[in-house]
Amino acid sequence: MTTTALTIDVLRGAQVLPQLEAVAALRMTVFAQWPYLYQGDAGYERDYLAAYAASPGSVFVLARTPAGDVVGASTGLPLVDDGPGFAAPFAAAGIDPASVFYFGESVLLPAWRGQGLGHAFFDARERHAQALGGFALTAFAAVERADDDPRRPPGHRDHAVFWAGRGYTRQPGLVMQLAWQEAGHASVDHRLTFWTRPLPGAGHPEP
């Protein structure tokens, strides 16, 4: 599959291992920007991605240039294969975590944005979850930032409209806390709220 000059590759589980370093570097570059403001750690990123790759149900969607450079990446895996903090809000809401396929973050270099790759990332992950079977929901978590945060770039638009257009609904009752180091700060606790979408043809538990 191609988008503009890019090739979109869909890899499963350990298939991504040869690209692990490139994806880790890409994540650090994008996450240093708003809204994550993450002070990256290459070792942590490699370990994080290796844990994803260890899940046989995981998926990695990579956008690559004709030269093979990875300029975009998106991940997903069964929620039960992620850390317990991700599944806990669903279990507390009476939703079986085993029924949820979780989407990790999508990252894309600025020069390649606005060309439909966001849709390509979601399409590929949703198809993967449907092909695996047994999932009623797809979900992801978005970091919450105050509208008046002085670090917000001028003219920045968040992705809420895009996500809603994809059929995802913000679930205020599904919240978790994650800590990461921001530039110039020690570890900071962050509030993340889940967005969910029923998978077509599956049972649809509601939060």
PDB file of C-alpha atoms in Angstrom:
ATOM      1  CA  MET A   1       0.000   0.000   0.000  1.00  0.00           C
ATOM      2  CA  THR A   2       1.323   3.458  -0.869  1.00  0.00           C
ATOM      3  CA  THR A   3       0.395   6.996   0.204  1.00  0.00           C
ATOM      4  CA  THR A   4       1.973   9.770  -1.884  1.00  0.00           C
ATOM      5  CA  ALA A   5       5.668   8.781  -1.972  1.00  0.00           C
ATOM      6  CA  LEU A   6       5.440   6.601   1.122  1.00  0.00           C
ATOM      7  CA  THR A   7       4.998   2.877   1.528  1.00  0.00           C
ATOM      8  CA  ILE A   8       2.770   1.673   4.366  1.00  0.00           C
ATOM      9  CA  ASP A   9       3.923  -1.653   5.801  1.00  0.00           C
ATOM     10  CA  VAL A  10       1.861  -3.655   8.288  1.00  0.00           C
ATOM     11  CA  LEU A  11       4.026  -5.850  10.505  1.00  0.00           C
ATOM     12  CA  ARG A  12       2.975  -8.278  13.208  1.00  0.00           C
ATOM     13  CA  GLY A  13       4.729  -9.007  16.466  1.00  0.00           C
ATOM     14  CA  ALA A  14       8.398  -9.848  16.084  1.00  0.00           C
ATOM     15  CA  GLN A  15       8.409  -8.828  12.409  1.00  0.00           C
ATOM     16  CA  VAL A  16       9.146  -5.270  13.579  1.00  0.00           C
ATOM     17  CA  LEU A  17      12.389  -6.160  15.386  1.00  0.00           C
ATOM     18  CA  PRO A  18      14.706  -5.111  12.508  1.00  0.00           C
ATOM     19  CA  GLN A  19      13.044  -1.660  12.595  1.00  0.00           C
ATOM     20  CA  LEU A  20      13.053  -1.244  16.367  1.00  0.00           C
ATOM     21  CA  GLU A  21      15.874   1.306  16.535  1.00  0.00           C
ATOM     22  CA  ALA A  22      14.347   3.454  13.790  1.00  0.00           C
ATOM     23  CA  VAL A  23      10.901   3.433  15.401  1.00  0.00           C
ATOM     24  CA  ALA A  24      12.373   4.249  18.824  1.00  0.00           C
ATOM     25  CA  ALA A  25      14.252   7.246  17.377  1.00  0.00           C
ATOM     26  CA  LEU A  26      11.122   8.450  15.585  1.00  0.00           C
ATOM     27  CA  ARG A  27       9.039   8.231  18.739  1.00  0.00           C
ATOM     28  CA  MET A  28      11.583  10.254  20.708  1.00  0.00           C
ATOM     29  CA  THR A  29      11.601  12.971  18.037  1.00  0.00           C
ATOM     30  CA  VAL A  30       7.814  13.327  17.866  1.00  0.00           C
ATOM     31  CA  PHE A  31       7.139  12.903  21.578  1.00  0.00           C
ATOM     32  CA  ALA A  32       9.472  15.785  22.413  1.00  0.00           C
ATOM     33  CA  GLN A  33       6.826  18.020  20.857  1.00  0.00           C
ATOM     34  CA  TRP A  34       3.391  19.078  22.114  1.00  0.00           C
ATOM     35  CA  PRO A  35       1.308  17.548  23.638  1.00  0.00           C
ATOM     36  CA  TYR A  36       3.679  14.950  25.115  1.00  0.00           C
ATOM     37  CA  LEU A  37       6.731  17.142  25.840  1.00  0.00           C
ATOM     38  CA  TYR A  38       8.558  13.912  26.600  1.00  0.00           C
ATOM     39  CA  GLN A  39      12.230  13.863  27.479  1.00  0.00           C
ATOM     40  CA  GLY A  40      13.067  10.692  25.627  1.00  0.00           C
ATOM     41  CA  ASP A  41      15.205   7.781  26.706  1.00  0.00           C
ATOM     42  CA  ALA A  42      16.422   5.487  23.930  1.00  0.00           C
ATOM     43  CA  GLY A  43      16.786   2.468  26.199  1.00  0.00           C
ATOM     44  CA  TYR A  44      13.270   2.820  27.546  1.00  0.00           C
ATOM     45  CA  GLU A  45      11.859   3.205  24.039  1.00  0.00           C
ATOM     46  CA  ARG A  46      13.594   0.058  22.820  1.00  0.00           C
ATOM     47  CA  ASP A  47      12.315  -1.922  25.813  1.00  0.00           C
ATOM     48  CA  TYR A  48       8.793  -0.543  25.381  1.00  0.00           C
ATOM     49  CA  LEU A  49       8.667  -1.496  21.716  1.00  0.00           C
ATOM     50  CA  ALA A  50      10.254  -4.895  22.366  1.00  0.00           C
ATOM     51  CA  ALA A  51       7.451  -5.633  24.845  1.00  0.00           C
ATOM     52  CA  TYR A  52       4.920  -4.770  22.128  1.00  0.00           C
ATOM     53  CA  ALA A  53       6.763  -6.976  19.653  1.00  0.00           C
ATOM     54  CA  ALA A  54       6.602  -9.862  22.143  1.00  0.00           C
ATOM     55  CA  SER A  55       2.798  -9.905  21.852  1.00  0.00           C
ATOM     56  CA  PRO A  56       1.795 -12.262  19.014  1.00  0.00           C
ATOM     57  CA  GLY A  57      -1.341 -10.161  18.499  1.00  0.00           C
ATOM     58  CA  SER A  58       0.455  -6.848  18.132  1.00  0.00           C
ATOM     59  CA  VAL A  59       0.608  -4.751  14.978  1.00  0.00           C
ATOM     60  CA  PHE A  60       3.055  -2.105  13.761  1.00  0.00           C
ATOM     61  CA  VAL A  61       2.072   0.141  10.878  1.00  0.00           C
ATOM     62  CA  LEU A  62       5.146   1.845   9.409  1.00  0.00           C
ATOM     63  CA  ALA A  63       5.314   4.650   6.852  1.00  0.00           C
ATOM     64  CA  ARG A  64       8.589   4.543   4.916  1.00  0.00           C
ATOM     65  CA  THR A  65      10.158   6.645   2.184  1.00  0.00           C
ATOM     66  CA  PRO A  66      11.463   5.042  -1.018  1.00  0.00           C
ATOM     67  CA  ALA A  67      14.886   5.082   0.658  1.00  0.00           C
ATOM     68  CA  GLY A  68      13.484   2.998   3.517  1.00  0.00           C
ATOM     69  CA  ASP A  69      13.501   5.716   6.173  1.00  0.00           C
ATOM     70  CA  VAL A  70      10.770   5.291   8.789  1.00  0.00           C
ATOM     71  CA  VAL A  71       8.902   8.640   9.008  1.00  0.00           C
ATOM     72  CA  GLY A  72       5.709   7.393  10.667  1.00  0.00           C
ATOM     73  CA  ALA A  73       4.659   4.559  12.945  1.00  0.00           C
ATOM     74  CA  SER A  74       1.543   3.374  14.716  1.00  0.00           C
ATOM     75  CA  THR A  75       1.074   0.444  17.081  1.00  0.00           C
ATOM     76  CA  GLY A  76      -1.608  -1.724  18.629  1.00  0.00           C
ATOM     77  CA  LEU A  77      -2.027  -4.878  20.700  1.00  0.00           C
ATOM     78  CA  PRO A  78      -4.618  -6.741  22.758  1.00  0.00           C
ATOM     79  CA  LEU A  79      -5.232  -4.685  25.889  1.00  0.00           C
ATOM     80  CA  VAL A  80      -4.473  -7.653  28.144  1.00  0.00           C
ATOM     81  CA  ASP A  81      -0.945  -7.761  26.696  1.00  0.00           C
ATOM     82  CA  ASP A  82      -0.224  -4.197  27.830  1.00  0.00           C
ATOM     83  CA  GLY A  83       0.563  -3.088  31.380  1.00  0.00           C
ATOM     84  CA  PRO A  84      -2.060  -3.590  34.114  1.00  0.00           C
ATOM     85  CA  GLY A  85      -2.607   0.163  34.430  1.00  0.00           C
ATOM     86  CA  PHE A  86      -4.107   0.231  30.941  1.00  0.00           C
ATOM     87  CA  ALA A  87      -6.631  -2.532  31.597  1.00  0.00           C
ATOM     88  CA  ALA A  88      -7.650  -1.425  35.109  1.00  0.00           C
ATOM     89  CA  PRO A  89     -10.056   1.393  34.076  1.00  0.00           C
ATOM     90  CA  PHE A  90     -11.955  -0.990  31.784  1.00  0.00           C
ATOM     91  CA  ALA A  91     -12.219  -3.716  34.421  1.00  0.00           C
ATOM     92  CA  ALA A  92     -13.447  -1.134  36.949  1.00  0.00           C
ATOM     93  CA  ALA A  93     -16.134  -0.049  34.461  1.00  0.00           C
ATOM     94  CA  GLY A  94     -17.321  -3.637  33.990  1.00  0.00           C
ATOM     95  CA  ILE A  95     -15.736  -4.075  30.548  1.00  0.00           C
ATOM     96  CA  ASP A  96     -13.733  -7.244  29.997  1.00  0.00           C
ATOM     97  CA  PRO A  97     -10.191  -6.094  29.049  1.00  0.00           C
ATOM     98  CA  ALA A  98      -9.905  -9.179  26.840  1.00  0.00           C
ATOM     99  CA  SER A  99     -12.600  -7.676  24.611  1.00  0.00           C
ATOM    100  CA  VAL A 100     -10.525  -4.547  23.893  1.00  0.00           C
ATOM    101  CA  PHE A 101      -7.834  -4.028  21.270  1.00  0.00           C
ATOM    102  CA  TYR A 102      -5.646  -1.108  22.335  1.00  0.00           C
ATOM    103  CA  PHE A 103      -4.049   1.377  19.953  1.00  0.00           C
ATOM    104  CA  GLY A 104      -0.714   2.795  21.043  1.00  0.00           C
ATOM    105  CA  GLU A 105       0.441   6.181  19.871  1.00  0.00           C
ATOM    106  CA  SER A 106       0.741   7.205  16.226  1.00  0.00           C
ATOM    107  CA  VAL A 107       3.816   9.274  15.390  1.00  0.00           C
ATOM    108  CA  LEU A 108       4.574  11.051  12.130  1.00  0.00           C
ATOM    109  CA  LEU A 109       7.218  13.590  11.185  1.00  0.00           C
ATOM    110  CA  PRO A 110       5.739  17.053  10.472  1.00  0.00           C
ATOM    111  CA  ALA A 111       6.780  17.103   6.803  1.00  0.00           C
ATOM    112  CA  TRP A 112       4.488  14.148   6.074  1.00  0.00           C
ATOM    113  CA  ARG A 113       1.378  15.308   7.904  1.00  0.00           C
ATOM    114  CA  GLY A 114      -1.853  16.297   6.181  1.00  0.00           C
ATOM    115  CA  GLN A 115      -1.637  13.561   3.549  1.00  0.00           C
ATOM    116  CA  GLY A 116      -4.109  11.050   4.974  1.00  0.00           C
ATOM    117  CA  LEU A 117      -1.655   8.941   6.916  1.00  0.00           C
ATOM    118  CA  GLY A 118      -3.701   9.296  10.106  1.00  0.00           C
ATOM    119  CA  HIS A 119      -6.559   7.483   8.387  1.00  0.00           C
ATOM    120  CA  ALA A 120      -4.162   4.880   6.990  1.00  0.00           C
ATOM    121  CA  PHE A 121      -2.877   4.159  10.496  1.00  0.00           C
ATOM    122  CA  PHE A 122      -6.376   3.726  11.928  1.00  0.00           C
ATOM    123  CA  ASP A 123      -7.613   1.689   8.951  1.00  0.00           C
ATOM    124  CA  ALA A 124      -4.738  -0.783   9.216  1.00  0.00           C
ATOM    125  CA  ARG A 125      -5.064  -1.242  12.975  1.00  0.00           C
ATOM    126  CA  GLU A 126      -8.830  -1.660  12.853  1.00  0.00           C
ATOM    127  CA  ARG A 127      -8.533  -4.258  10.087  1.00  0.00           C
ATOM    128  CA  HIS A 128      -5.912  -6.078  12.155  1.00  0.00           C
ATOM    129  CA  ALA A 129      -8.169  -6.177  15.222  1.00  0.00           C
ATOM    130  CA  GLN A 130     -11.076  -7.472  13.124  1.00  0.00           C
ATOM    131  CA  ALA A 131      -8.885 -10.138  11.547  1.00  0.00           C
ATOM    132  CA  LEU A 132      -7.723 -11.371  14.942  1.00  0.00           C
ATOM    133  CA  GLY A 133     -11.326 -11.683  16.116  1.00  0.00           C
ATOM    134  CA  GLY A 134     -12.720 -11.710  19.637  1.00  0.00           C
ATOM    135  CA  PHE A 135     -12.644  -7.942  20.206  1.00  0.00           C
ATOM    136  CA  ALA A 136     -15.699  -5.775  20.809  1.00  0.00           C
ATOM    137  CA  LEU A 137     -13.907  -2.429  21.096  1.00  0.00           C
ATOM    138  CA  THR A 138     -10.863  -0.596  19.864  1.00  0.00           C
ATOM    139  CA  ALA A 139      -9.486   2.060  22.206  1.00  0.00           C
ATOM    140  CA  PHE A 140      -6.682   4.525  22.710  1.00  0.00           C
ATOM    141  CA  ALA A 141      -5.708   6.991  25.437  1.00  0.00           C
ATOM    142  CA  ALA A 142      -5.095  10.717  24.879  1.00  0.00           C
ATOM    143  CA  VAL A 143      -3.098  12.938  27.223  1.00  0.00           C
ATOM    144  CA  GLU A 144      -5.073  15.817  28.736  1.00  0.00           C
ATOM    145  CA  ARG A 145      -3.540  19.298  28.547  1.00  0.00           C
ATOM    146  CA  ALA A 146      -5.095  22.535  29.800  1.00  0.00           C
ATOM    147  CA  ASP A 147      -6.378  24.858  27.076  1.00  0.00           C
ATOM    148  CA  ASP A 148      -4.417  27.724  28.636  1.00  0.00           C
ATOM    149  CA  ASP A 149      -1.134  25.813  28.975  1.00  0.00           C
ATOM    150  CA  PRO A 150       1.482  28.382  27.904  1.00  0.00           C
ATOM    151  CA  ARG A 151       3.466  25.667  26.137  1.00  0.00           C
ATOM    152  CA  ARG A 152       0.658  25.057  23.630  1.00  0.00           C
ATOM    153  CA  PRO A 153       1.946  26.069  20.182  1.00  0.00           C
ATOM    154  CA  PRO A 154       0.103  29.007  18.544  1.00  0.00           C
ATOM    155  CA  GLY A 155      -2.647  27.784  16.252  1.00  0.00           C
ATOM    156  CA  HIS A 156      -2.404  24.199  17.470  1.00  0.00           C
ATOM    157  CA  ARG A 157      -5.456  22.062  16.764  1.00  0.00           C
ATOM    158  CA  ASP A 158      -5.977  18.876  18.720  1.00  0.00           C
ATOM    159  CA  HIS A 159      -7.207  15.659  17.117  1.00  0.00           C
ATOM    160  CA  ALA A 160     -10.642  15.420  18.766  1.00  0.00           C
ATOM    161  CA  VAL A 161     -12.553  16.231  15.567  1.00  0.00           C
ATOM    162  CA  PHE A 162     -10.526  13.690  13.599  1.00  0.00           C
ATOM    163  CA  TRP A 163     -11.067  10.988  16.223  1.00  0.00           C
ATOM    164  CA  ALA A 164     -14.801  11.691  16.421  1.00  0.00           C
ATOM    165  CA  GLY A 165     -14.979  11.493  12.634  1.00  0.00           C
ATOM    166  CA  ARG A 166     -13.473   8.034  12.867  1.00  0.00           C
ATOM    167  CA  GLY A 167     -16.332   6.996  15.175  1.00  0.00           C
ATOM    168  CA  TYR A 168     -14.454   7.256  18.476  1.00  0.00           C
ATOM    169  CA  THR A 169     -16.076   8.624  21.613  1.00  0.00           C
ATOM    170  CA  ARG A 170     -14.243  10.178  24.542  1.00  0.00           C
ATOM    171  CA  GLN A 171     -15.027   8.256  27.738  1.00  0.00           C
ATOM    172  CA  PRO A 172     -14.609  10.553  30.787  1.00  0.00           C
ATOM    173  CA  GLY A 173     -15.097   7.567  33.100  1.00  0.00           C
ATOM    174  CA  LEU A 174     -12.111   5.703  31.633  1.00  0.00           C
ATOM    175  CA  VAL A 175      -9.022   7.475  32.906  1.00  0.00           C
ATOM    176  CA  MET A 176      -5.494   6.488  33.881  1.00  0.00           C
ATOM    177  CA  GLN A 177      -2.381   8.222  35.162  1.00  0.00           C
ATOM    178  CA  LEU A 178       1.032   7.823  33.547  1.00  0.00           C
ATOM    179  CA  ALA A 179       4.296   9.446  34.554  1.00  0.00           C
ATOM    180  CA  TRP A 180       7.040  10.545  32.208  1.00  0.00           C
ATOM    181  CA  GLN A 181       9.864  13.025  32.282  1.00  0.00           C
ATOM    182  CA  GLU A 182       9.260  16.352  30.602  1.00  0.00           C
ATOM    183  CA  ALA A 183      12.089  18.519  29.316  1.00  0.00           C
ATOM    184  CA  GLY A 184      13.476  20.514  32.219  1.00  0.00           C
ATOM    185  CA  HIS A 185      11.491  18.554  34.797  1.00  0.00           C
ATOM    186  CA  ALA A 186      11.662  15.326  36.730  1.00  0.00           C
ATOM    187  CA  SER A 187       8.966  12.696  36.308  1.00  0.00           C
ATOM    188  CA  VAL A 188       5.514  14.287  35.951  1.00  0.00           C
ATOM    189  CA  ASP A 189       2.140  12.554  36.407  1.00  0.00           C
ATOM    190  CA  HIS A 190      -0.186  12.923  33.423  1.00  0.00           C
ATOM    191  CA  ARG A 191      -3.898  12.251  33.101  1.00  0.00           C
ATOM    192  CA  LEU A 192      -4.980  10.290  30.033  1.00  0.00           C
ATOM    193  CA  THR A 193      -8.561   9.655  28.951  1.00  0.00           C
ATOM    194  CA  PHE A 194      -9.614   6.732  26.760  1.00  0.00           C
ATOM    195  CA  TRP A 195     -11.552   7.014  23.525  1.00  0.00           C
ATOM    196  CA  THR A 196     -13.391   3.910  22.280  1.00  0.00           C
ATOM    197  CA  ARG A 197     -15.139   2.635  19.172  1.00  0.00           C
ATOM    198  CA  PRO A 198     -17.196  -0.542  18.736  1.00  0.00           C
ATOM    199  CA  LEU A 199     -15.806  -2.927  16.164  1.00  0.00           C
ATOM    200  CA  PRO A 200     -18.358  -3.657  13.424  1.00  0.00           C
ATOM    201  CA  GLY A 201     -20.051  -6.998  13.842  1.00  0.00           C
ATOM    202  CA  ALA A 202     -18.964  -7.454  17.454  1.00  0.00           C
ATOM    203  CA  GLY A 203     -20.785  -7.147  20.736  1.00  0.00           C
ATOM    204  CA  HIS A 204     -20.690  -3.558  21.936  1.00  0.00           C
ATOM    205  CA  PRO A 205     -20.121  -3.144  25.670  1.00  0.00           C
ATOM    206  CA  GLU A 206     -20.551   0.470  26.754  1.00  0.00           C
ATOM    207  CA  PRO A 207     -18.401   2.165  29.395  1.00  0.00           C
TER     208      PRO A 207
END
